[in-house]
């Protein structure tokens, strides 16, 4: 990552450096939407490590994980990540700031940060164990951050990082796809109309793959507009029937879960390196339910036995996970600036409307992303 020159981001007042508090939406306990609380006195983020940066948030994207985390999803696993030595009391994560996507401007850089300068316009996907972007400022490791696409507004940019780095991790790191090996591949995306799906369709299409998606009937035109070659309506009956009639696939990305594993692996080309990558895994539920050690053992046993079972039938079974990555976002930025990928913002809310934004995401049936304008 080469060093960048400063860009003309909006100027930051020097007074913001002396502040100890900031406006944010926080939760003080897990629960339904009522636990969301607006405060003007959230702690101002601090640079604890020399590779960290403080970002002034202009826009924050919401994801289903924010709704789930509001309800306590992943609490055990994420607490371990925040406090590996288990020194702090339980509940020390509160007040917790949600929001996994950020687009904004670098306000301050740690001493070791070479790649960014103050006022650089950046975007990032924030790991779930860190304080989120529903706040005026957020602190991140520089390697989680990337310069934002020049052609996008902050609202548009905040619609991409979390779903993009998840899709990248699943398709590239786990699925083995690259821009130069997709040309003759047939890819099936189960659940094309949401955040991950709308990004994944565009990404593999830009790399020359043939893309089939499943979605509700009313999303068919929308997905064809994003480049899908073939669209199958899952509401018209058992979706495996029309899918079985198609030529077999090289890779399936599963954004849906449920009973998909029962039928989807049969749609892969056997003995050809084909892969089924699901993003809907029981990892967090296992650790929440059984505790971190037993949950991880249960998880490892489950994934290993499934992988072995399917390997004997000639196909690869994998779990995909979100992985924060500034360098992946650098590559995604180039694709966005080259107009190969566009943001899909379904609805924008103001900072005062954060509870309504959560309600929107909680209702499901997403057609792209929900974004909150922070400043
Ligand atoms: P969204 O809520 O944005 O999108 C889900 C989409 O799936 C909606 O458009 C919905 O529309 C559609 N859908 C629902 N049921 C079906 C079905 N049976 N077949 C086809 N489409 C369906 O979610 P995301 O895209 O952000 O995430 C997708 C999944 O991936 C979620 O389960 C999420 O938890 C998971 N995920 C996992 C990560 C990880 O690290 N493992 C990281 C990020 C996401 P409609 O109901 O109208 O059809």
CSV table of C-alpha atoms and ligand atoms in Angstrom, one decimal:
chain,number,residue,atom,x,y,z
A,1,UNK,CA,0.0,0.0,0.0
A,2,UNK,CA,1.8,3.1,-1.2
A,3,UNK,CA,1.8,6.3,0.8
A,4,UNK,CA,-1.0,8.7,-0.2
A,5,UNK,CA,-1.0,12.5,-0.4
A,6,UNK,CA,-3.6,14.4,1.6
A,7,UNK,CA,-6.9,14.9,-0.1
A,8,UNK,CA,-9.3,17.7,0.3
A,9,UNK,CA,-11.6,16.2,2.8
A,10,UNK,CA,-13.8,18.5,4.9
A,11,UNK,CA,-11.6,20.4,7.4
A,12,UNK,CA,-11.7,19.2,11.0
A,13,UNK,CA,-11.7,21.8,13.8
A,14,UNK,CA,-8.7,21.6,16.1
A,15,UNK,CA,-11.2,21.9,19.0
A,16,UNK,CA,-12.4,18.3,18.2
A,17,UNK,CA,-9.0,17.0,19.4
A,18,UNK,CA,-9.5,18.3,22.9
A,19,UNK,CA,-12.9,16.7,23.3
A,20,UNK,CA,-13.6,13.8,25.7
A,21,UNK,CA,-17.2,13.1,24.7
A,22,UNK,CA,-19.2,12.9,21.5
A,23,UNK,CA,-22.8,12.1,20.3
A,24,UNK,CA,-23.6,8.5,19.7
A,25,UNK,CA,-26.3,5.9,19.7
A,26,UNK,CA,-25.5,3.3,22.4
A,27,UNK,CA,-27.0,0.3,24.1
A,28,UNK,CA,-26.5,-0.3,27.8
A,29,UNK,CA,-28.0,-3.9,27.8
A,30,UNK,CA,-29.2,-6.3,25.1
A,31,UNK,CA,-32.8,-6.3,24.0
A,32,UNK,CA,-35.2,-5.0,21.3
A,33,UNK,CA,-35.2,-1.6,19.7
A,34,UNK,CA,-36.0,0.2,23.0
A,35,UNK,CA,-32.5,-0.4,24.3
A,36,UNK,CA,-31.1,2.1,21.7
A,37,UNK,CA,-30.2,5.3,23.5
A,38,UNK,CA,-29.0,8.6,22.1
A,39,UNK,CA,-26.3,10.4,24.2
A,40,UNK,CA,-24.2,13.4,23.7
A,41,UNK,CA,-21.7,12.1,26.2
A,42,UNK,CA,-20.3,8.9,24.7
A,43,UNK,CA,-16.6,8.5,25.3
A,44,UNK,CA,-14.5,10.0,22.6
A,45,UNK,CA,-12.3,7.3,21.0
A,46,UNK,CA,-8.6,7.1,22.0
A,47,UNK,CA,-5.7,5.9,20.0
A,48,UNK,CA,-4.3,3.1,22.1
A,49,UNK,CA,-1.9,1.6,19.6
A,50,UNK,CA,0.5,3.4,17.2
A,51,UNK,CA,-1.2,1.8,14.1
A,52,UNK,CA,-4.6,3.2,14.9
A,53,UNK,CA,-6.5,6.1,13.3
A,54,UNK,CA,-9.5,8.1,14.5
A,55,UNK,CA,-12.1,8.6,11.8
A,56,UNK,CA,-14.8,11.3,11.8
A,57,UNK,CA,-17.9,9.4,10.7
A,58,UNK,CA,-20.0,11.0,7.9
A,59,UNK,CA,-22.2,7.9,7.1
A,60,UNK,CA,-22.7,4.5,8.8
A,61,UNK,CA,-24.2,1.4,7.2
A,62,UNK,CA,-26.4,-1.0,9.1
A,63,UNK,CA,-26.3,-4.8,8.6
A,64,UNK,CA,-28.4,-7.7,10.0
A,65,UNK,CA,-25.6,-8.3,12.5
A,66,UNK,CA,-26.3,-4.9,14.2
A,67,UNK,CA,-29.9,-6.0,14.9
A,68,UNK,CA,-28.6,-9.4,16.1
A,69,UNK,CA,-25.9,-7.8,18.3
A,70,UNK,CA,-28.5,-5.4,19.8
A,71,UNK,CA,-30.2,-8.6,21.0
A,72,UNK,CA,-27.0,-10.2,22.4
A,73,UNK,CA,-25.9,-12.2,19.4
A,74,UNK,CA,-22.2,-13.2,19.7
A,75,UNK,CA,-21.9,-11.7,23.2
A,76,UNK,CA,-19.7,-14.5,24.6
A,77,UNK,CA,-17.4,-14.7,21.6
A,78,UNK,CA,-17.1,-10.9,21.2
A,79,UNK,CA,-16.4,-10.4,24.9
A,80,UNK,CA,-13.5,-12.9,24.6
A,81,UNK,CA,-12.1,-11.0,21.6
A,82,UNK,CA,-12.4,-7.6,23.5
A,83,UNK,CA,-11.0,-9.0,26.7
A,84,UNK,CA,-8.9,-12.1,26.0
A,85,UNK,CA,-7.6,-12.4,29.6
A,86,UNK,CA,-11.1,-12.1,31.0
A,87,UNK,CA,-10.0,-9.3,33.4
A,88,UNK,CA,-13.0,-7.1,33.1
A,89,UNK,CA,-16.4,-7.7,34.7
A,90,UNK,CA,-19.2,-9.1,32.6
A,91,UNK,CA,-21.1,-6.3,30.9
A,92,UNK,CA,-18.0,-4.2,30.4
A,93,UNK,CA,-18.8,-3.9,26.7
A,94,UNK,CA,-21.5,-1.3,27.6
A,95,UNK,CA,-22.2,1.3,26.6
A,96,UNK,CA,-21.9,-0.4,23.2
A,97,UNK,CA,-21.9,1.4,19.9
A,98,UNK,CA,-23.3,-0.6,16.9
A,99,UNK,CA,-22.8,0.1,13.2
A,100,UNK,CA,-20.3,-1.9,11.1
A,101,UNK,CA,-19.8,0.3,8.1
A,102,UNK,CA,-18.2,3.7,8.1
A,103,UNK,CA,-17.4,6.4,5.5
A,104,UNK,CA,-15.7,9.5,6.8
A,105,UNK,CA,-12.4,11.4,7.1
A,106,UNK,CA,-9.3,10.6,9.1
A,107,UNK,CA,-9.0,13.0,12.0
A,108,UNK,CA,-5.9,11.7,13.7
A,109,UNK,CA,-3.2,9.1,13.0
A,110,UNK,CA,-1.1,7.0,15.4
A,111,UNK,CA,2.6,7.4,15.2
A,112,UNK,CA,3.2,4.3,13.0
A,113,UNK,CA,0.5,5.1,10.5
A,114,UNK,CA,2.3,5.8,7.1
A,115,UNK,CA,-0.4,5.1,4.6
A,116,UNK,CA,-3.0,7.7,5.7
A,117,UNK,CA,-2.9,11.3,6.6
A,118,UNK,CA,-5.4,13.6,8.4
A,119,UNK,CA,-8.3,14.6,6.1
A,120,UNK,CA,-8.0,11.6,3.9
A,121,UNK,CA,-11.4,10.4,2.9
A,122,UNK,CA,-11.7,6.7,4.0
A,123,UNK,CA,-14.1,3.8,4.3
A,124,UNK,CA,-14.0,0.7,6.5
A,125,UNK,CA,-15.8,-2.3,7.8
A,126,UNK,CA,-15.6,-2.3,11.6
A,127,UNK,CA,-15.0,-5.7,13.3
A,128,UNK,CA,-18.0,-6.6,15.6
A,129,UNK,CA,-15.8,-6.6,18.7
A,130,UNK,CA,-15.0,-2.9,18.2
A,131,UNK,CA,-17.1,0.2,18.9
A,132,UNK,CA,-19.2,0.9,15.9
A,133,UNK,CA,-20.0,3.8,13.6
A,134,UNK,CA,-23.3,5.1,15.0
A,135,UNK,CA,-21.2,7.8,16.6
A,136,UNK,CA,-19.4,11.0,15.5
A,137,UNK,CA,-16.0,9.3,15.7
A,138,UNK,CA,-14.6,5.8,15.7
A,139,UNK,CA,-11.1,4.4,16.2
A,140,UNK,CA,-9.8,1.7,13.9
A,141,UNK,CA,-6.6,-0.1,13.0
A,142,UNK,CA,-5.1,1.5,9.9
A,143,UNK,CA,-5.0,-1.9,8.2
A,144,UNK,CA,-8.8,-2.1,8.4
A,145,UNK,CA,-9.2,1.2,6.6
A,146,UNK,CA,-9.0,2.1,2.9
A,147,UNK,CA,-9.2,5.3,0.9
A,148,UNK,CA,-12.8,5.6,-0.2
A,149,UNK,CA,-13.9,5.6,-3.9
A,150,UNK,CA,-13.6,9.1,-5.3
A,151,UNK,CA,-16.8,8.6,-7.3
A,152,UNK,CA,-19.0,7.9,-4.3
A,153,UNK,CA,-20.7,10.1,-1.7
A,154,UNK,CA,-20.2,9.1,1.9
A,155,UNK,CA,-23.7,7.7,2.0
A,156,UNK,CA,-23.0,5.6,-1.0
A,157,UNK,CA,-19.6,4.5,0.3
A,158,UNK,CA,-21.1,3.4,3.7
A,159,UNK,CA,-23.3,0.9,1.8
A,160,UNK,CA,-20.4,-1.3,0.8
A,161,UNK,CA,-17.5,-2.2,3.2
A,162,UNK,CA,-19.1,-4.8,5.5
A,163,UNK,CA,-20.9,-6.8,2.8
A,164,UNK,CA,-18.0,-6.3,0.4
A,165,UNK,CA,-15.3,-7.6,2.8
A,166,UNK,CA,-17.7,-10.5,3.7
A,167,UNK,CA,-18.3,-11.4,0.1
A,168,UNK,CA,-14.5,-11.0,-0.6
A,169,UNK,CA,-13.6,-13.2,2.3
A,170,UNK,CA,-16.1,-15.9,1.2
A,171,UNK,CA,-15.5,-15.8,-2.5
A,172,UNK,CA,-11.8,-15.0,-2.7
A,173,UNK,CA,-10.2,-16.3,0.5
A,174,UNK,CA,-12.5,-19.3,1.0
A,175,UNK,CA,-13.9,-19.8,-2.5
A,176,UNK,CA,-10.6,-19.3,-4.4
A,177,UNK,CA,-12.1,-16.9,-6.9
A,178,UNK,CA,-9.9,-14.2,-8.5
A,179,UNK,CA,-10.5,-11.8,-11.3
A,180,UNK,CA,-8.4,-14.0,-13.7
A,181,UNK,CA,-10.1,-17.3,-13.0
A,182,UNK,CA,-13.8,-16.6,-13.2
A,183,UNK,CA,-14.3,-16.4,-16.9
A,184,UNK,CA,-15.7,-19.8,-17.5
A,185,UNK,CA,-17.2,-20.3,-14.1
A,186,UNK,CA,-20.9,-20.8,-13.2
A,187,UNK,CA,-21.7,-19.3,-9.9
A,188,UNK,CA,-25.0,-19.6,-7.9
A,189,UNK,CA,-25.8,-17.0,-5.3
A,190,UNK,CA,-28.6,-18.0,-3.0
A,191,UNK,CA,-30.2,-14.8,-1.7
A,192,UNK,CA,-29.1,-12.2,-4.3
A,193,UNK,CA,-31.3,-9.2,-3.3
A,194,UNK,CA,-29.8,-8.3,0.1
A,195,UNK,CA,-26.5,-6.5,1.1
A,196,UNK,CA,-24.1,-9.4,0.5
A,197,UNK,CA,-26.0,-10.7,-2.6
A,198,UNK,CA,-26.2,-7.4,-4.4
A,199,UNK,CA,-22.4,-6.9,-3.9
A,200,UNK,CA,-21.4,-10.5,-4.7
A,201,UNK,CA,-23.4,-10.5,-8.0
A,202,UNK,CA,-21.6,-7.4,-9.3
A,203,UNK,CA,-18.2,-8.6,-8.1
A,204,UNK,CA,-18.2,-12.0,-9.8
A,205,UNK,CA,-20.0,-10.6,-12.9
A,206,UNK,CA,-17.2,-8.0,-13.2
A,207,UNK,CA,-14.7,-10.9,-13.2
A,208,UNK,CA,-16.6,-12.5,-16.1
A,209,UNK,CA,-18.5,-15.3,-14.3
A,210,UNK,CA,-21.9,-16.6,-15.4
A,211,UNK,CA,-24.2,-15.7,-12.4
A,212,UNK,CA,-27.4,-17.3,-11.3
A,213,UNK,CA,-29.3,-15.9,-8.3
A,214,UNK,CA,-32.3,-16.8,-6.2
A,215,UNK,CA,-34.6,-14.1,-4.9
A,216,UNK,CA,-38.2,-13.1,-4.5
A,217,UNK,CA,-40.1,-12.6,-7.8
A,218,UNK,CA,-40.3,-8.8,-7.2
A,219,UNK,CA,-36.5,-8.6,-7.1
A,220,UNK,CA,-35.9,-10.2,-10.5
A,221,UNK,CA,-35.6,-7.0,-12.5
A,222,UNK,CA,-33.4,-5.4,-9.8
A,223,UNK,CA,-31.0,-8.3,-9.9
A,224,UNK,CA,-30.9,-8.4,-13.7
A,225,UNK,CA,-30.0,-4.7,-13.6
A,226,UNK,CA,-27.0,-5.6,-11.4
A,227,UNK,CA,-25.9,-8.1,-14.0
A,228,UNK,CA,-27.4,-11.5,-13.0
A,229,UNK,CA,-27.6,-13.8,-16.0
A,230,UNK,CA,-30.3,-16.0,-14.7
A,231,UNK,CA,-32.8,-15.4,-11.9
A,232,UNK,CA,-34.8,-18.0,-10.0
A,233,UNK,CA,-37.8,-17.0,-7.9
A,234,UNK,CA,-37.6,-18.9,-4.6
A,235,UNK,CA,-41.2,-17.9,-3.8
A,236,UNK,CA,-42.7,-19.8,-6.7
A,237,UNK,CA,-42.2,-23.3,-5.2
A,238,UNK,CA,-39.3,-25.5,-4.1
A,239,UNK,CA,-36.4,-23.6,-5.6
A,240,UNK,CA,-34.2,-26.7,-5.9
A,241,UNK,CA,-36.4,-28.0,-8.7
A,242,UNK,CA,-35.7,-25.2,-11.3
A,243,UNK,CA,-32.1,-25.1,-10.1
A,244,UNK,CA,-31.6,-28.8,-10.6
A,245,UNK,CA,-32.6,-28.4,-14.3
A,246,UNK,CA,-29.7,-26.0,-14.9
A,247,UNK,CA,-26.1,-26.9,-15.8
A,248,UNK,CA,-24.1,-27.6,-12.6
A,249,UNK,CA,-22.2,-24.9,-10.8
A,250,UNK,CA,-18.5,-24.3,-9.9
A,251,UNK,CA,-19.3,-22.3,-6.8
A,252,UNK,CA,-22.4,-21.6,-4.6
A,253,UNK,CA,-22.5,-18.7,-2.2
A,254,UNK,CA,-25.2,-19.3,0.4
A,255,UNK,CA,-26.6,-16.1,2.0
A,256,UNK,CA,-29.8,-17.9,3.1
A,257,UNK,CA,-29.1,-20.9,5.3
A,258,UNK,CA,-31.9,-23.0,6.7
A,259,UNK,CA,-32.4,-26.1,4.6
A,260,UNK,CA,-30.2,-25.0,1.7
A,261,UNK,CA,-27.5,-27.5,2.6
A,262,UNK,CA,-30.0,-30.4,2.1
A,263,UNK,CA,-30.2,-29.8,-1.6
A,264,UNK,CA,-27.7,-27.2,-2.8
A,265,UNK,CA,-24.5,-29.3,-2.8
A,266,UNK,CA,-26.0,-31.6,-5.4
A,267,UNK,CA,-26.0,-28.6,-7.8
A,268,UNK,CA,-22.2,-28.5,-7.8
A,269,UNK,CA,-20.0,-30.1,-10.5
A,270,UNK,CA,-18.5,-33.1,-8.6
A,271,UNK,CA,-14.8,-33.9,-8.7
A,272,UNK,CA,-13.8,-30.6,-10.2
A,273,UNK,CA,-12.8,-28.5,-7.2
A,274,UNK,CA,-16.3,-27.0,-6.9
A,275,UNK,CA,-17.2,-25.3,-3.6
A,276,UNK,CA,-20.3,-24.5,-1.5
A,277,UNK,CA,-19.6,-21.5,0.8
A,278,UNK,CA,-22.2,-20.6,3.4
A,279,UNK,CA,-22.3,-17.4,5.4
A,280,UNK,CA,-25.0,-18.7,7.6
A,281,UNK,CA,-23.1,-20.7,10.2
A,282,UNK,CA,-23.8,-21.7,13.9
A,283,UNK,CA,-20.4,-20.5,15.1
A,284,UNK,CA,-21.6,-17.6,17.3
A,285,UNK,CA,-24.7,-19.4,18.4
A,286,UNK,CA,-22.6,-22.3,19.6
A,287,UNK,CA,-20.2,-20.1,21.6
A,288,UNK,CA,-23.1,-18.1,23.0
A,289,UNK,CA,-24.9,-21.3,24.0
A,290,UNK,CA,-22.0,-23.5,25.1
A,291,UNK,CA,-19.3,-21.0,26.1
A,292,UNK,CA,-16.3,-20.2,24.1
A,293,UNK,CA,-14.2,-23.4,24.6
A,294,UNK,CA,-17.1,-25.9,24.2
A,295,UNK,CA,-18.7,-23.8,21.5
A,296,UNK,CA,-15.5,-23.8,19.4
A,297,UNK,CA,-15.1,-27.5,19.8
A,298,UNK,CA,-18.6,-28.1,18.7
A,299,UNK,CA,-18.1,-25.8,15.8
A,300,UNK,CA,-14.9,-27.5,14.7
A,301,UNK,CA,-16.5,-30.9,14.9
A,302,UNK,CA,-19.6,-29.8,12.9
A,303,UNK,CA,-17.7,-28.2,10.1
A,304,UNK,CA,-15.1,-31.0,9.9
A,305,UNK,CA,-17.8,-33.7,9.7
A,306,UNK,CA,-19.8,-31.8,7.0
A,307,UNK,CA,-16.7,-31.1,5.0
A,308,UNK,CA,-15.6,-34.7,5.1
A,309,UNK,CA,-19.1,-36.0,4.2
A,310,UNK,CA,-19.2,-33.7,1.1
A,311,UNK,CA,-15.6,-34.3,0.1
A,312,UNK,CA,-16.4,-38.0,-0.3
A,313,UNK,CA,-19.0,-36.9,-2.8
A,314,UNK,CA,-16.5,-34.8,-4.7
A,315,UNK,CA,-17.4,-31.3,-3.6
A,316,UNK,CA,-16.0,-28.9,-1.0
A,317,UNK,CA,-18.1,-27.6,1.8
A,318,UNK,CA,-16.9,-24.4,3.6
A,319,UNK,CA,-18.0,-21.7,6.0
A,320,UNK,CA,-17.4,-18.1,5.1
A,321,UNK,CA,-16.9,-15.3,7.6
A,322,UNK,CA,-16.6,-11.5,7.5
A,323,UNK,CA,-12.9,-10.5,7.7
A,324,UNK,CA,-11.9,-6.8,8.1
A,325,UNK,CA,-9.4,-5.9,5.4
A,326,UNK,CA,-8.2,-2.5,4.2
A,327,UNK,CA,-6.3,-4.1,1.3
A,328,UNK,CA,-9.5,-5.9,0.1
A,329,UNK,CA,-11.3,-2.6,0.2
A,330,UNK,CA,-8.5,-1.0,-1.8
A,331,UNK,CA,-9.2,-3.5,-4.6
A,332,UNK,CA,-12.9,-3.0,-4.2
A,333,UNK,CA,-12.4,0.7,-4.4
A,334,UNK,CA,-10.7,0.3,-7.8
A,335,UNK,CA,-13.6,-1.8,-9.1
A,336,UNK,CA,-16.1,0.9,-7.9
A,337,UNK,CA,-14.1,3.7,-9.4
A,338,UNK,CA,-13.9,1.7,-12.6
A,339,UNK,CA,-17.8,1.6,-12.5
A,340,UNK,CA,-17.7,-2.2,-12.3
A,341,UNK,CA,-19.6,-2.1,-9.0
A,342,UNK,CA,-22.2,0.4,-7.8
A,343,UNK,CA,-23.5,0.9,-4.3
A,344,UNK,CA,-27.1,-0.2,-3.7
A,345,UNK,CA,-28.6,2.2,-1.1
A,346,UNK,CA,-32.2,1.2,-0.4
A,347,UNK,CA,-33.0,3.7,2.3
A,348,UNK,CA,-31.2,6.5,4.1
A,349,UNK,CA,-32.0,7.7,7.6
A,350,UNK,CA,-30.8,10.7,9.6
A,351,UNK,CA,-28.8,10.4,12.8
A,352,UNK,CA,-31.9,11.1,14.8
A,353,UNK,CA,-33.7,8.2,13.1
A,354,UNK,CA,-31.4,5.3,14.1
A,355,UNK,CA,-34.2,3.3,15.8
A,356,UNK,CA,-36.2,3.6,12.6
A,357,UNK,CA,-33.2,2.4,10.6
A,358,UNK,CA,-32.9,-0.7,12.9
A,359,UNK,CA,-36.7,-1.3,12.4
A,360,UNK,CA,-36.1,-1.3,8.6
A,361,UNK,CA,-33.2,-3.8,8.8
A,362,UNK,CA,-35.1,-6.0,11.2
A,363,UNK,CA,-38.1,-6.3,8.9
A,364,UNK,CA,-35.9,-8.1,6.4
A,365,UNK,CA,-36.7,-8.2,2.6
A,366,UNK,CA,-33.7,-5.9,2.0
A,367,UNK,CA,-33.1,-4.7,-1.5
A,368,UNK,CA,-29.5,-3.5,-0.9
A,369,UNK,CA,-28.4,-1.4,2.1
A,370,UNK,CA,-29.8,0.8,4.8
A,371,UNK,CA,-27.5,3.8,5.6
A,372,UNK,CA,-27.5,6.4,8.4
A,373,UNK,CA,-26.2,9.9,7.7
A,374,UNK,CA,-24.2,11.0,10.7
A,375,UNK,CA,-22.9,14.4,9.8
B,1,LIG,P1,-29.9,-9.0,4.1
B,1,LIG,O1,-30.9,-8.9,5.1
B,1,LIG,O2,-29.4,-7.7,3.5
B,1,LIG,O3,-30.4,-9.8,2.8
B,1,LIG,C1,-31.1,-11.0,2.9
B,1,LIG,C2,-31.8,-11.2,1.5
B,1,LIG,O4,-32.2,-12.5,1.3
B,1,LIG,C3,-33.1,-10.3,1.4
B,1,LIG,O5,-33.0,-9.6,0.3
B,1,LIG,C4,-34.2,-11.3,1.4
B,1,LIG,O6,-35.3,-10.8,0.6
B,1,LIG,C5,-33.5,-12.5,0.7
B,1,LIG,N1,-34.1,-13.8,1.1
B,1,LIG,C6,-34.7,-14.2,2.2
B,1,LIG,N2,-35.0,-15.5,2.1
B,1,LIG,C7,-34.5,-16.0,0.9
B,1,LIG,C8,-34.6,-17.2,0.3
B,1,LIG,N3,-35.1,-18.3,0.9
B,1,LIG,N4,-34.0,-17.3,-0.9
B,1,LIG,C9,-33.5,-16.3,-1.5
B,1,LIG,N5,-33.4,-15.0,-1.0
B,1,LIG,C10,-34.0,-14.9,0.3
B,1,LIG,O7,-28.7,-9.8,4.6
B,1,LIG,P2,-27.1,-9.8,4.2
B,1,LIG,O8,-27.0,-9.8,2.7
B,1,LIG,O9,-26.4,-8.7,4.8
B,1,LIG,O10,-26.6,-11.1,4.8
B,1,LIG,C11,-27.0,-12.4,4.2
B,1,LIG,C12,-26.7,-13.5,5.3
B,1,LIG,O11,-25.3,-13.6,5.5
B,1,LIG,C13,-27.4,-13.2,6.6
B,1,LIG,O12,-27.9,-14.4,7.1
B,1,LIG,C14,-26.2,-12.7,7.5
B,1,LIG,O13,-26.4,-13.0,8.8
B,1,LIG,C15,-25.1,-13.5,6.9
B,1,LIG,N6,-23.8,-12.9,7.1
B,1,LIG,C16,-22.8,-13.7,7.6
B,1,LIG,C17,-21.6,-13.1,7.8
B,1,LIG,C18,-20.5,-14.0,8.4
B,1,LIG,O14,-19.4,-13.5,8.8
B,1,LIG,N7,-20.7,-15.3,8.4
B,1,LIG,C19,-21.3,-11.7,7.5
B,1,LIG,C20,-22.4,-11.0,6.9
B,1,LIG,C21,-23.6,-11.6,6.7
B,1,LIG,P3,-36.8,-11.4,0.6
B,1,LIG,O15,-37.1,-11.9,2.0
B,1,LIG,O16,-37.7,-10.3,0.2
B,1,LIG,O17,-36.7,-12.5,-0.5
